[in-house]
């Protein structure tokens, strides 16, 4: 049962969630005494590719075609279908992202596989193929048995430890042969925040809510985030009012994050916001209302005015570093 | 122009999830079901397009009879017609297949749905339907305009957005701020009663997934409260206890 894993990259670097997926694929392949082949598409640094060996891949198939840098769904699905056929893979693992979710969906149809999404732990293969997945945005889990011979799996962010022990992977060039039919969408313009830490990938996140009173006060949160090396996020009303861009909106209908540390400032902790952050390893809540529901979900809490606490906290972190 | 909007029937987002005592199902008692929040955006945009460009909007749900109030709400919001595929929506692939079986003959110019359902969060139905239909899929879409036979969209990417375009027909997975949610008014509610709701039997398909039950996450421990005048204590805990900074 050869296991294939798709790795996503960002500006030539492999994403953390993809390293998790490779390590997860390796643990899965070990169950069948088999090995892992990673599929990497687009412009990616050579050292990054061979370095996937440390995370558990034996081989990396790399198609350097720059078409793949455009982030279209169809070419990724087609390339994975071709690679899975070439490698006779019966399991394909993808990290969760909006592109990979849709690519996994297309791939599962292309290769007639059962699709298991948002996995939170390694499948139990003792009696068929049993998966545990996160549902209701982390509010519950579901167990399922995948019945088809082939399986396509997406892995929830933060659900696997990154392995750092393997040796360099053998990198092979791969021609996925994208057809014109795959270029079904024209990408006209890309707008991206420069140099920021990507929120869905971040290990530390500082988030602000309506309690921050206005976009002019975000400098304070950005200072804290910078001091920590954290990404910034926000609650839904904050992005609805356009204080912050939509891609920073965290929650059930926004980005789901699972960092090591989530600091929520002036956010009440409505159930829809909690749904997007409940798999964070540590949650700090700063709110002037001691009754704010967020304290129930927090590991550490400070009841206080954000405008007083945040600058002091930033200074204290600087002092401690 | 014909637009198909696929709607899910899901617990309201404020629902506290509970399981039945044998952990085999969700406890639906007292749970308010609604149109999936992302699907609501797709529906609102379809109704806007009908107003500006002229279109027939068909709302489709794969569900048993208990989803009919949700479907009627879609009609009250402005869909012209509804289709219910009479089956328990057991897994993503099954739902996608039912949508495909309906859409393959119906010549839709656009198939809109939410980027994912708020219950099972797969974010996969749009991709599967597009693959089965052999048409493009774009997701998550935050703006969608029609220009002749071209669809112009803004699509969210990690850390930003992209302007993209594609030819019709197309499947789009929608999210805010593509449109303002619409609340049904009295006239809409009255007219929904007389709008057609067609019930179609599902097309049999080998199941790919067997449900084995559910589990709740572990309860959280107590929150440690720290005095606002002692932020150094928080830094100390984050450094030495949580070991995250
Ligand atoms: C279908 C649906 C989906 C939704 N999805 C999401 C989602 O994905 N993400 C999301 O965030 N929300 C979502 N919401 C909205 C959600 O219900 C809440 O309305 C929202 O999370 C509240 O944001 P907030 O906490 O920033 O604002 P508020 O609820 O207004 O809370 C502000 C908080 O700031 C505190 N505060 C005020 N001043 C200060 C100060 N000076 N110092 C410290 N604290 C202060 C207040 O005590 C209060 O607790 C959704 C709602 C619906 C209906």
Coordinates of C-alpha atoms and ligand atoms in Angstrom, one line a residue, chain A residues 208-213 234-238 240 243 249-256 262 265-276 286-294 302 304-308, chain B residues 12-14 36-38 41 176 181, ligand 1:
Chain A
X208 CA -8.2 41.3 18.2
X209 CA -12.0 41.8 18.5
X210 CA -14.5 44.6 18.6
X211 CA -13.0 45.5 22.0
X212 CA -10.1 47.0 20.1
X213 CA -12.5 49.8 19.2
X234 CA -9.4 39.0 14.2
X235 CA -13.1 38.3 15.0
X236 CA -15.8 38.4 12.3
X237 CA -17.2 41.8 13.0
X238 CA -13.7 43.3 12.8
X240 CA -17.0 42.8 8.4
X243 CA -10.9 47.2 10.2
X249 CA -11.0 36.6 10.1
X250 CA -10.8 33.6 12.5
X251 CA -13.7 31.3 13.3
X252 CA -16.3 28.9 12.1
X253 CA -16.9 30.9 9.0
X254 CA -13.3 32.2 8.8
X255 CA -9.8 30.7 9.1
X256 CA -9.4 27.8 11.4
X262 CA -3.6 32.0 20.6
X265 CA -7.8 40.5 23.0
X266 CA -11.2 42.2 23.3
X267 CA -13.0 39.2 21.8
X268 CA -16.1 37.9 23.7
X269 CA -15.7 34.3 22.7
X270 CA -18.9 33.7 20.8
X271 CA -19.4 30.0 19.9
X272 CA -18.6 30.7 16.3
X273 CA -15.3 32.3 17.1
X274 CA -14.3 29.5 19.5
X275 CA -15.1 26.9 16.8
X276 CA -12.1 28.3 14.8
X286 CA -7.5 39.4 27.7
X287 CA -10.9 41.0 28.2
X288 CA -12.2 43.7 30.5
X289 CA -15.4 41.8 31.2
X290 CA -14.7 39.0 33.7
X291 CA -17.9 37.3 32.5
X292 CA -16.8 37.0 28.8
X293 CA -17.5 33.5 27.6
X294 CA -14.0 33.2 26.2
X302 CA -6.4 38.5 32.4
X304 CA -8.3 44.1 32.2
X305 CA -8.4 46.9 29.7
X306 CA -6.6 45.9 26.5
X307 CA -5.2 49.4 26.1
X308 CA -3.4 49.1 29.4
Chain B
X12 CA -27.7 26.6 13.8
X13 CA -24.1 27.9 14.4
X14 CA -24.9 28.5 18.1
X36 CA -25.8 26.3 5.9
X37 CA -24.2 29.7 6.6
X38 CA -22.0 29.6 3.5
X41 CA -24.3 33.5 0.9
X176 CA -18.7 36.2 2.6
X181 CA -27.7 37.4 3.7
Ligands
LIG1 C1 -23.5 32.1 11.0 C2 -22.5 32.9 11.8 C3 -21.2 32.7 11.7 C4 -20.2 33.4 12.4 N1 -18.9 33.1 12.3 C5 -18.0 33.7 13.0 C6 -16.6 33.5 12.9 O1 -16.2 32.7 12.0 N2 -15.7 34.2 13.6 C7 -16.1 35.1 14.6 O2 -15.3 35.7 15.2 N3 -17.4 35.4 14.7 C8 -18.4 34.7 14.0 N4 -19.7 35.0 14.1 C9 -20.0 36.2 15.0 C10 -20.1 35.8 16.4 O3 -21.3 35.3 16.8 C11 -19.8 37.1 17.3 O4 -20.7 38.1 16.9 C12 -18.4 37.6 17.1 O5 -17.4 36.6 17.3 C13 -18.1 38.7 18.2 O6 -16.9 39.4 17.9 P1 -16.2 40.1 19.1 O7 -15.9 39.2 20.2 O8 -15.0 40.8 18.5 O9 -17.1 41.3 19.5 P2 -18.1 41.4 20.7 O10 -19.0 40.3 20.9 O11 -18.7 42.8 20.6 O12 -17.1 41.4 21.9 C14 -16.1 42.4 22.2 C15 -15.5 42.0 23.5 O13 -14.5 43.0 23.8 C16 -14.4 43.3 25.2 N5 -13.9 44.6 25.3 C17 -14.4 45.8 25.0 N6 -13.6 46.8 25.3 C18 -12.5 46.2 25.8 C19 -11.2 46.7 26.2 N7 -10.9 48.0 26.2 N8 -10.3 45.8 26.7 C20 -10.6 44.5 26.7 N9 -11.7 44.0 26.3 C21 -12.6 44.8 25.8 C22 -15.9 43.2 25.6 O14 -16.0 42.9 27.0 C23 -16.4 42.0 24.7 O15 -16.2 40.8 25.4 C24 -20.6 34.3 13.4 C25 -22.0 34.6 13.5 C26 -22.9 33.9 12.8 C27 -24.4 34.2 13.0

